XYZ file of C-alpha atoms in Angstrom:
645
model
C 107.931 82.953 104.948
C 105.405 80.163 105.317
C 104.317 78.444 108.367
C 106.164 75.339 108.899
C 105.633 71.923 110.626
C 108.101 70.904 113.602
C 110.318 68.323 112.904
C 109.385 65.146 114.671
C 112.947 64.678 116.820
C 113.201 61.489 118.981
C 114.562 61.957 122.387
C 115.540 59.796 124.987
C 114.657 61.102 128.733
C 114.460 59.784 131.998
C 111.365 58.993 133.807
C 111.575 59.110 137.545
C 109.808 56.985 139.785
C 108.586 58.371 143.196
C 107.467 56.345 146.507
C 106.222 57.525 149.816
C 108.342 61.044 150.915
C 111.719 59.279 149.912
C 112.855 59.942 146.465
C 116.022 59.232 144.409
C 118.981 61.394 144.634
C 119.014 64.191 141.209
C 122.098 65.792 140.484
C 120.996 69.423 139.546
C 123.078 70.818 136.403
C 121.700 74.626 137.333
C 124.444 77.520 138.074
C 122.613 80.241 139.090
C 125.003 82.666 139.049
C 125.196 82.021 135.268
C 121.412 82.142 135.004
C 121.079 85.420 136.854
C 124.136 87.167 135.345
C 123.163 90.882 135.364
C 125.287 91.610 132.645
C 122.828 90.546 129.592
C 123.290 93.968 127.838
C 126.907 94.248 125.934
C 126.203 98.218 125.446
C 124.416 101.199 126.927
C 121.677 103.040 125.444
C 123.310 105.650 122.931
C 121.732 108.996 121.189
C 120.288 106.408 118.573
C 118.672 103.888 120.790
C 117.601 104.545 124.387
C 118.232 102.178 126.915
C 114.439 102.207 127.778
C 113.874 100.583 124.414
C 113.017 103.638 122.365
C 114.447 105.179 118.880
C 116.739 107.776 120.608
C 116.910 111.440 120.111
C 119.069 111.220 117.640
C 118.230 108.112 115.846
C 118.555 107.969 111.922
C 117.539 105.985 108.995
C 118.267 106.510 105.253
C 115.100 106.674 102.763
C 115.034 104.735 99.568
C 112.252 105.580 97.169
C 111.761 103.791 93.555
C 109.852 104.191 90.319
C 110.258 101.126 88.201
C 108.796 100.591 84.591
C 108.608 96.832 83.761
C 107.587 94.526 81.174
C 106.801 91.018 81.099
C 107.389 88.606 77.883
C 105.091 85.275 79.606
C 106.501 83.381 76.518
C 110.348 83.753 77.540
C 109.650 84.682 81.026
C 111.829 87.587 80.842
C 111.259 90.493 82.714
C 112.590 93.926 81.209
C 112.862 96.889 83.224
C 114.379 100.553 84.593
C 114.349 101.499 88.044
C 115.327 104.838 89.512
C 116.149 105.184 93.057
C 115.713 108.383 95.017
C 118.376 107.938 97.973
C 118.313 109.930 100.796
C 121.367 109.753 103.346
C 120.496 110.519 106.941
C 122.802 109.502 108.611
C 125.522 111.201 110.041
C 128.606 109.978 107.688
C 129.454 111.067 104.033
C 129.147 108.026 101.711
C 131.369 107.334 98.836
C 129.646 104.170 97.562
C 126.462 102.566 97.386
C 125.923 99.085 98.395
C 122.766 97.161 96.481
C 121.425 93.976 96.832
C 121.014 91.624 93.659
C 119.087 88.986 95.161
C 118.036 87.382 91.859
C 121.762 86.599 91.358
C 121.305 83.708 93.925
C 120.159 81.853 90.335
C 123.385 81.959 89.070
C 125.022 78.901 88.365
C 128.434 80.307 90.567
C 126.524 81.860 93.089
C 127.006 81.261 97.068
C 123.471 80.195 97.327
C 123.304 77.828 94.551
C 127.030 76.374 96.182
C 125.807 75.923 99.261
C 122.307 73.966 98.623
C 122.886 70.394 99.680
C 122.243 67.524 97.838
C 118.780 65.906 99.853
C 115.407 68.398 99.049
C 116.111 71.860 99.838
C 113.492 74.695 99.965
C 116.382 77.275 98.711
C 117.618 77.798 95.062
C 115.823 76.739 91.868
C 114.894 73.149 92.682
C 117.585 72.081 90.288
C 116.193 74.128 86.919
C 118.573 75.125 84.695
C 118.333 78.265 83.136
C 120.136 81.973 82.687
C 119.453 83.013 85.901
C 120.436 86.183 87.379
C 120.265 89.928 86.549
C 121.679 91.395 83.537
C 122.574 94.770 84.066
C 122.600 97.374 81.406
C 123.434 100.207 82.731
C 124.072 102.356 86.104
C 123.931 106.266 86.081
C 123.970 108.388 89.141
C 122.366 112.047 88.280
C 122.175 110.498 84.236
C 126.421 109.601 84.307
C 127.464 106.281 83.932
C 129.141 105.088 86.942
C 131.405 102.240 88.085
C 130.113 99.512 89.924
C 131.368 95.625 91.029
C 129.102 92.996 91.370
C 130.458 90.279 93.989
C 127.596 87.584 94.170
C 124.446 88.914 95.107
C 125.506 92.278 95.831
C 126.774 95.448 93.588
C 128.756 97.997 95.205
C 128.448 101.706 93.522
C 131.135 103.766 93.113
C 129.834 107.702 93.455
C 131.063 110.457 91.474
C 131.092 112.169 94.462
C 130.473 112.522 97.906
C 126.906 111.882 99.120
C 126.776 114.251 102.050
C 125.740 113.238 105.614
C 122.288 114.820 106.875
C 119.820 115.015 104.206
C 122.507 114.462 101.152
C 120.161 113.328 98.247
C 120.758 111.364 94.654
C 119.264 109.453 91.971
C 120.330 106.312 90.853
C 119.006 105.054 87.192
C 119.744 100.946 86.383
C 118.346 99.298 83.393
C 118.221 95.685 83.502
C 116.741 92.549 82.629
C 116.175 88.940 84.086
C 114.579 85.262 83.236
C 111.860 84.819 86.467
C 112.732 81.124 87.547
C 109.963 78.781 87.491
C 110.543 77.755 91.394
C 112.698 80.921 92.994
C 113.358 79.389 96.744
C 109.704 79.483 97.630
C 109.727 83.120 97.460
C 108.865 83.845 93.644
C 108.116 81.648 90.600
C 105.871 80.532 87.873
C 102.523 77.934 88.324
C 100.685 76.510 85.355
C 97.293 76.723 85.545
C 94.383 75.978 83.076
C 93.691 79.684 81.902
C 97.012 80.925 81.393
C 100.270 80.557 83.825
C 100.700 82.794 87.257
C 103.626 84.775 87.445
C 104.112 85.401 91.407
C 106.960 88.193 90.689
C 109.630 89.191 93.772
C 113.067 90.293 94.509
C 112.654 91.895 91.075
C 114.349 94.858 91.139
C 117.934 95.852 92.716
C 117.229 97.466 96.186
C 119.765 99.347 98.088
C 121.192 97.849 101.171
C 120.249 99.273 104.478
C 123.373 101.396 106.071
C 122.708 101.793 109.733
C 123.813 102.731 113.054
C 124.678 99.074 114.332
C 126.737 97.650 111.012
C 127.172 100.297 108.638
C 126.339 98.665 105.541
C 124.201 95.384 105.898
C 125.566 93.432 103.299
C 125.142 90.093 104.292
C 124.620 88.044 100.952
C 121.168 86.769 99.777
C 121.720 82.777 99.944
C 118.185 81.649 100.719
C 117.290 80.833 104.446
C 117.824 84.597 105.447
C 115.063 87.015 103.903
C 115.252 90.638 103.843
C 116.263 94.082 105.229
C 115.022 97.137 103.380
C 114.810 101.068 104.101
C 111.251 102.366 103.498
C 109.967 104.844 100.969
C 107.476 105.354 98.541
C 107.118 103.127 95.092
C 105.752 103.504 91.952
C 105.175 100.627 89.416
C 104.427 100.675 85.979
C 104.103 97.019 84.645
C 103.284 96.202 80.530
C 101.951 92.591 80.551
C 99.627 91.009 77.823
C 96.414 92.332 77.617
C 94.780 89.248 78.921
C 96.467 89.410 81.871
C 95.406 91.061 85.290
C 97.870 92.528 87.387
C 97.837 92.661 91.295
C 100.474 94.489 93.129
C 100.233 95.522 96.755
C 99.353 98.915 96.210
C 96.986 101.611 95.323
C 95.904 101.134 91.031
C 95.901 104.607 89.666
C 94.695 103.534 85.932
C 91.624 100.917 87.064
C 89.606 102.987 83.732
C 92.305 101.915 81.498
C 92.536 98.135 82.398
C 89.114 97.419 84.218
C 85.977 96.355 82.097
C 83.221 99.096 83.158
C 81.555 95.963 84.508
C 85.213 95.417 86.558
C 85.166 98.744 87.778
C 81.516 98.803 89.372
C 82.408 95.441 90.969
C 85.576 97.095 92.176
C 83.521 99.815 93.709
C 80.949 97.664 95.145
C 84.051 95.461 96.769
C 85.431 98.588 98.915
C 81.982 98.913 100.776
C 80.709 95.220 101.269
C 81.489 92.975 104.083
C 80.871 90.170 102.000
C 82.811 88.827 99.461
C 82.091 90.268 96.014
C 83.483 88.342 92.699
C 85.345 91.436 90.668
C 86.434 89.162 87.574
C 84.703 85.823 86.854
C 85.832 82.384 86.112
C 84.031 83.098 82.634
C 86.229 86.329 82.082
C 89.572 84.942 83.241
C 88.634 81.756 80.515
C 87.732 84.673 77.710
C 90.730 86.100 78.586
C 93.167 83.204 77.976
C 91.322 81.998 74.976
C 91.211 85.829 73.525
C 95.309 86.398 73.556
C 95.715 88.858 71.110
C 99.461 89.584 71.377
C 98.569 93.436 72.659
C 100.035 94.801 75.829
C 98.286 96.916 78.356
C 100.416 98.931 81.342
C 99.111 98.844 84.870
C 100.305 101.382 87.088
C 100.296 101.170 91.031
C 101.514 103.400 93.827
C 102.411 102.274 97.425
C 103.528 104.780 100.187
C 106.243 104.183 102.693
C 106.878 100.644 102.270
C 109.962 98.471 102.211
C 109.499 96.556 99.419
C 106.800 95.690 96.517
C 105.849 92.526 94.855
C 103.139 91.681 92.456
C 101.401 89.062 90.165
C 99.870 88.648 86.705
C 97.836 86.057 84.940
C 95.305 85.629 82.331
C 94.003 82.883 84.620
C 93.199 85.158 87.985
C 89.482 84.894 89.216
C 89.394 87.984 91.743
C 87.015 89.195 94.524
C 87.566 91.188 97.467
C 85.625 93.050 100.571
C 85.879 95.705 102.775
C 88.269 95.444 105.564
C 87.033 97.687 108.763
C 90.049 99.022 110.294
C 90.202 101.301 113.532
C 89.004 104.926 113.369
C 86.612 104.402 110.521
C 89.142 103.661 108.019
C 88.896 101.012 105.496
C 91.353 98.617 103.152
C 90.180 96.267 100.396
C 90.818 92.829 100.978
C 91.502 90.766 97.657
C 92.263 87.693 96.384
C 93.787 86.013 93.000
C 93.354 82.534 92.159
C 92.668 80.388 89.180
C 89.230 78.389 88.658
C 90.888 74.709 89.771
C 91.656 76.521 93.253
C 88.146 77.420 93.538
C 85.554 74.913 95.471
C 85.640 72.646 98.668
C 86.179 75.062 100.825
C 89.256 76.310 99.178
C 90.109 79.853 97.574
C 86.384 81.045 97.806
C 87.231 81.719 101.379
C 90.485 83.508 100.863
C 89.013 87.040 101.276
C 87.059 86.202 104.380
C 90.226 84.920 105.932
C 92.128 88.256 104.572
C 89.682 90.322 105.970
C 89.389 88.370 109.333
C 92.966 88.315 109.852
C 94.018 92.173 109.400
C 90.673 93.309 111.243
C 92.034 91.224 114.284
C 95.643 92.043 113.926
C 94.451 95.805 113.509
C 92.255 95.640 116.474
C 94.836 94.190 118.799
C 98.227 95.695 118.074
C 98.126 98.368 115.096
C 96.144 99.556 112.390
C 96.541 97.913 108.882
C 98.673 100.959 106.637
C 97.699 99.761 103.112
C 95.015 100.228 100.759
C 95.001 97.033 99.681
C 95.624 93.180 100.986
C 96.398 90.838 97.925
C 96.263 86.921 98.490
C 97.911 85.574 95.248
C 97.372 81.654 94.548
C 100.725 80.541 92.914
C 103.257 77.893 93.508
C 105.138 79.584 96.326
C 104.580 77.575 99.467
C 103.395 80.843 101.644
C 105.697 84.495 101.006
C 105.013 87.769 102.422
C 105.648 91.368 101.135
C 103.660 94.625 101.765
C 100.002 94.436 101.210
C 100.116 91.014 99.033
C 101.274 87.444 99.638
C 101.859 84.295 97.546
C 100.114 81.173 99.152
C 100.143 77.707 97.992
C 96.795 77.322 94.997
C 96.398 73.911 96.657
C 95.460 74.920 100.066
C 91.881 74.613 101.085
C 90.572 74.754 104.878
C 92.546 74.952 107.991
C 95.464 74.885 105.955
C 94.497 78.081 103.684
C 93.904 79.646 106.831
C 96.825 78.833 108.396
C 99.065 80.167 105.792
C 96.751 82.878 104.883
C 96.602 84.191 108.476
C 100.615 83.817 108.865
C 101.859 85.608 106.041
C 99.312 88.608 106.782
C 100.674 88.634 110.192
C 104.022 89.340 108.531
C 102.818 92.937 107.765
C 102.800 93.869 111.661
C 106.745 91.856 111.636
C 108.755 93.245 109.381
C 106.689 95.460 107.134
C 105.671 97.932 109.595
C 108.553 96.716 112.450
C 111.276 96.734 109.968
C 113.827 94.388 112.060
C 116.872 92.551 110.131
C 115.273 89.034 108.743
C 118.752 88.330 107.163
C 120.247 87.934 110.780
C 117.251 87.729 112.771
C 114.545 85.474 111.503
C 112.953 85.209 115.084
C 112.266 88.216 115.254
C 109.787 88.166 112.441
C 108.959 84.423 112.017
C 108.561 84.002 115.534
C 106.945 86.848 116.482
C 103.928 86.272 113.916
C 103.681 82.666 114.668
C 102.900 84.059 118.422
C 100.541 86.623 116.983
C 98.422 83.735 114.553
C 97.930 81.525 117.829
C 95.727 84.338 119.258
C 94.163 85.256 115.478
C 93.036 81.589 115.034
C 91.568 81.026 118.455
C 89.235 84.148 117.498
C 88.540 83.631 113.934
C 84.979 82.552 113.437
C 84.413 81.315 117.035
C 87.562 79.156 116.859
C 86.637 77.037 113.739
C 90.173 76.064 113.402
C 91.856 76.356 116.591
C 92.796 73.468 118.105
C 93.282 73.995 121.675
C 96.347 74.467 123.575
C 99.241 72.456 123.686
C 100.859 70.230 125.837
C 104.474 72.457 126.500
C 105.856 69.556 128.300
C 106.047 67.476 124.974
C 106.844 70.707 122.912
C 109.858 70.660 125.249
C 111.239 67.795 123.464
C 111.254 69.243 120.321
C 112.174 72.998 121.509
C 115.309 72.729 123.951
C 116.527 69.497 122.220
C 120.326 69.724 122.392
C 121.122 69.104 118.804
C 119.757 72.726 118.456
C 121.359 76.243 117.704
C 120.309 79.158 119.829
C 117.047 80.916 118.503
C 119.507 84.173 118.044
C 121.497 82.107 115.320
C 121.653 83.824 111.948
C 119.460 81.708 109.726
C 122.135 81.190 107.558
C 124.141 79.277 110.570
C 121.270 77.150 111.264
C 120.658 73.493 110.168
C 118.027 73.591 107.488
C 115.958 71.200 109.398
C 116.238 73.177 112.292
C 115.182 76.469 110.955
C 111.334 75.579 111.821
C 111.794 75.237 115.172
C 114.401 78.148 115.760
C 112.761 80.625 113.811
C 108.859 80.044 114.008
C 108.152 77.987 117.003
C 110.612 78.377 120.009
C 110.269 82.426 119.765
C 106.804 81.811 119.379
C 106.056 79.664 122.338
C 108.907 81.915 124.139
C 106.490 85.149 124.020
C 103.509 82.900 124.663
C 105.316 81.681 128.302
C 106.112 85.556 128.690
C 102.553 86.386 128.186
C 100.596 83.759 129.803
C 102.778 82.559 132.367
C 105.599 85.188 133.606
C 104.363 88.854 133.023
C 100.713 88.429 132.132
C 98.396 89.397 129.384
C 98.274 93.140 130.401
C 101.280 94.016 131.107
C 103.044 91.699 128.165
C 100.196 93.187 125.311
C 100.790 96.579 126.626
C 104.420 96.030 126.444
C 104.122 94.472 123.108
C 102.384 97.463 121.802
C 104.649 100.133 122.740
C 107.328 97.931 120.785
C 105.110 97.906 117.312
C 104.389 101.840 117.924
C 107.815 102.861 118.996
C 109.664 101.242 116.196
C 107.224 101.270 113.222
C 108.686 102.023 110.036
C 112.402 101.752 112.032
C 114.676 99.060 112.621
C 115.036 97.839 116.015
C 117.589 95.164 117.103
C 117.099 92.487 119.525
C 118.158 94.811 122.483
C 115.424 97.171 121.499
C 112.704 94.484 121.838
C 114.115 93.274 124.892
C 114.932 96.932 126.735
C 111.230 97.786 125.571
C 109.678 94.360 127.273
C 111.425 95.082 130.273
C 110.918 98.887 130.714
C 107.238 98.509 130.165
C 106.611 95.472 132.139
C 109.009 96.016 134.777
C 110.605 93.065 135.105
C 113.934 92.502 134.430
C 114.211 89.233 131.978
C 117.830 88.874 131.290
C 117.283 85.081 132.625
C 114.946 84.375 130.285
C 116.150 86.504 127.626
C 119.740 84.453 127.918
C 117.956 81.019 128.425
C 115.265 80.998 125.688
C 116.999 83.256 123.123
C 120.777 83.333 123.443
C 121.255 80.012 124.676
C 119.795 76.427 124.301
C 119.038 75.870 127.830
C 116.386 72.835 129.090
C 113.977 73.133 132.401
C 113.580 70.242 134.526
C 112.048 71.255 137.750
C 111.616 68.462 140.108
C 109.605 67.439 143.569
C 112.303 66.032 145.684
C 110.644 65.670 149.315
C 107.249 66.108 151.107
C 107.354 65.982 154.734
C 103.716 66.175 156.151
C 103.383 68.054 159.460
C 100.245 69.267 161.525
C 99.815 72.171 159.399
C 99.913 70.968 156.086
C 103.468 69.601 154.531
C 107.162 71.283 154.050
C 107.935 70.798 150.005
C 111.252 70.460 148.437
C 112.133 71.336 145.030
C 114.856 71.243 142.621
C 115.770 72.740 139.505
C 117.981 70.059 138.058
C 118.782 71.854 134.491
C 120.327 75.203 133.643
C 116.750 77.149 132.655
C 115.191 78.786 135.536
C 111.322 79.540 135.502
C 108.382 80.154 138.069
C 106.866 76.979 139.574
C 103.690 76.422 139.486
C 102.223 74.087 142.238
C 99.315 71.967 142.980
C 98.492 69.998 146.235
C 95.697 67.615 146.801
C 94.384 66.745 150.369
C 93.453 63.246 151.538
C 89.389 64.203 151.028
C 89.995 65.253 147.359
C 90.497 69.022 147.639
C 93.411 70.780 145.451
C 94.779 73.954 145.738
C 97.743 75.803 143.772
C 100.529 78.270 144.576
C 102.751 79.887 141.628
C 106.335 80.596 143.315
C 108.382 83.373 141.407
C 111.452 82.952 139.285
C 113.187 84.651 141.951
C 113.432 81.641 143.908
C 116.148 80.285 141.953
C 118.249 83.659 141.950
C 120.666 81.942 144.758
C 119.453 78.634 145.323
C 119.410 75.246 143.414
C 116.843 73.305 145.336
C 113.866 75.238 147.262
C 111.693 74.318 150.466
C 108.384 75.836 151.523
C 105.769 75.406 153.778
C 102.276 74.409 151.983
C 99.462 75.477 154.887
C 96.681 72.867 154.866
C 94.550 71.348 157.259
C 94.605 67.688 156.328
C 97.188 65.207 155.220
C 98.756 66.288 151.637
C 98.602 62.861 149.207
C 99.651 64.567 145.788
C 101.973 67.281 144.652
C 102.160 68.192 141.156
C 104.258 70.721 139.578
C 102.998 72.522 136.332
C 99.520 70.632 136.135
C 98.290 72.207 133.490
C 101.827 71.477 130.741
C 102.204 74.885 130.039
C 105.901 75.236 131.016
C 108.255 73.988 128.807
C 109.578 71.087 131.469
C 111.210 68.077 128.829
C 111.158 65.950 131.651
C 107.954 65.920 133.706
C 108.094 62.685 135.271
C 109.517 63.883 138.118
C 107.065 66.564 138.385
C 105.014 64.518 140.699
C 104.748 63.294 143.952
C 102.029 61.046 145.537
C 101.384 59.216 149.152
């Protein structure tokens, strides 16, 4: 989902003054037994999920492949379609029924999602639009035979005519259905009015099987807007029939370019695949002519995407299309593409989109894991920012840094959760937060830091990131106050990973651990414990204190200098941990001549202490002691971090 801004939160905090070597009394709320309790993990490793963080020797997951034929009526906004699902039960359990997710049913008047939308402005729902929303299911067949099913809100339980056997049992289900595309669909799908024809950004557009896993069995948490998606992997073939003046883009390989592209466009398409510079494939003039020449005829576009958890697409007569080659590791390539209307071009706007797509994907492929898809498509739409395999929807009005930020963020989601397939509906931080962490590194690298704003003051950030009104990061998004989702799903987990990389573990150990996690769980379904175990096993550190404080609880950090006594060989310095979150301590000492020196104390000093006293050696009098001099720690009360003589 799109990158968010932290909400302004006014927090009252105490500033403590210090004079000489004597300080006011500090009351510590720190409990080291609670912070370093070794019993963090609630279960041991199993044959499915190893305690090392790897998939176990008997790890399994089910497979779902789809063949979808769809037709769009751009006047009525109706999609009529048939989806055929090939489903393989690799679990050790027999299945008597399947659960399907019907996300479009959120837009029914009587849905749970509609019922919980507040009166104040919300990103979720249909922005008050009144229309006949939700799926109309015409038929459900298994092996060609009509079967019984029951729809409950945004879920459908399909009763199987015979048991689906474990360890490789297969079935084919066919569903005929239709639905009206919402004008604004929870900022994930919708329709944008453009000068040369409406832009349809189509997602959550076919019934999808719910995940059946070794953690929860059937994952049937309903779609209500905030929580995103959790899906099985497979191959998807799509035939999309649209008005003949439309251009369809989809996250997959175009199978019939000779039927849908003009000869000139085919040549430009081929040129873009080999060019490091952006090549126009469909011009603004061609888009305008297409809009003017609507003839009532239809044409079918055919696409295929392999080893994917989802597919989305967009179509319009107004699209300008451009592209360039993406250079991947091992000599592989892909095609970066952008689809946008004429009014989105110019003034450092969407004419740079393909440049951004190319740079973002090349960066993540080099740092973490090779991009797996044949194309990467950025679509200008009325969706603020939303990600799908090989295609993303971004705001058509974005330009400059805003366009870079949203493009880089949405394509970062290819790694989390498209490649590493975590359960977004329960653990939003495992895709949004991880991705924002990647985005910070990518933005530093892009075009010599063109849009990089420099390091942030973590002391100031702490006022928002650890505000007592917040729920814990590991709260499901449906259980977060909507105003807190930006902090809890995006910024706080991202900053937590930055702390791990830059302060606690260091880049070398952290990067190896994260790459190991990505490689081990590519195209699989990890849980939070799998991530925690992997980072600990690869880095060699027990980090239960960090997971417990930053992710499982909303603990705060307040380190303080409480006493400095100069002696003949330097000074004896006392520091306190005043709140529940422990952290390493970074100490900068200044002597009478102006010389500065630094010392880093490990977090282990707080394993059995609320206060720590140590000798700092110096050959002259110490006149200043400063904790966290670079403001890299989330200390919400930095006023007690300094002592001066």
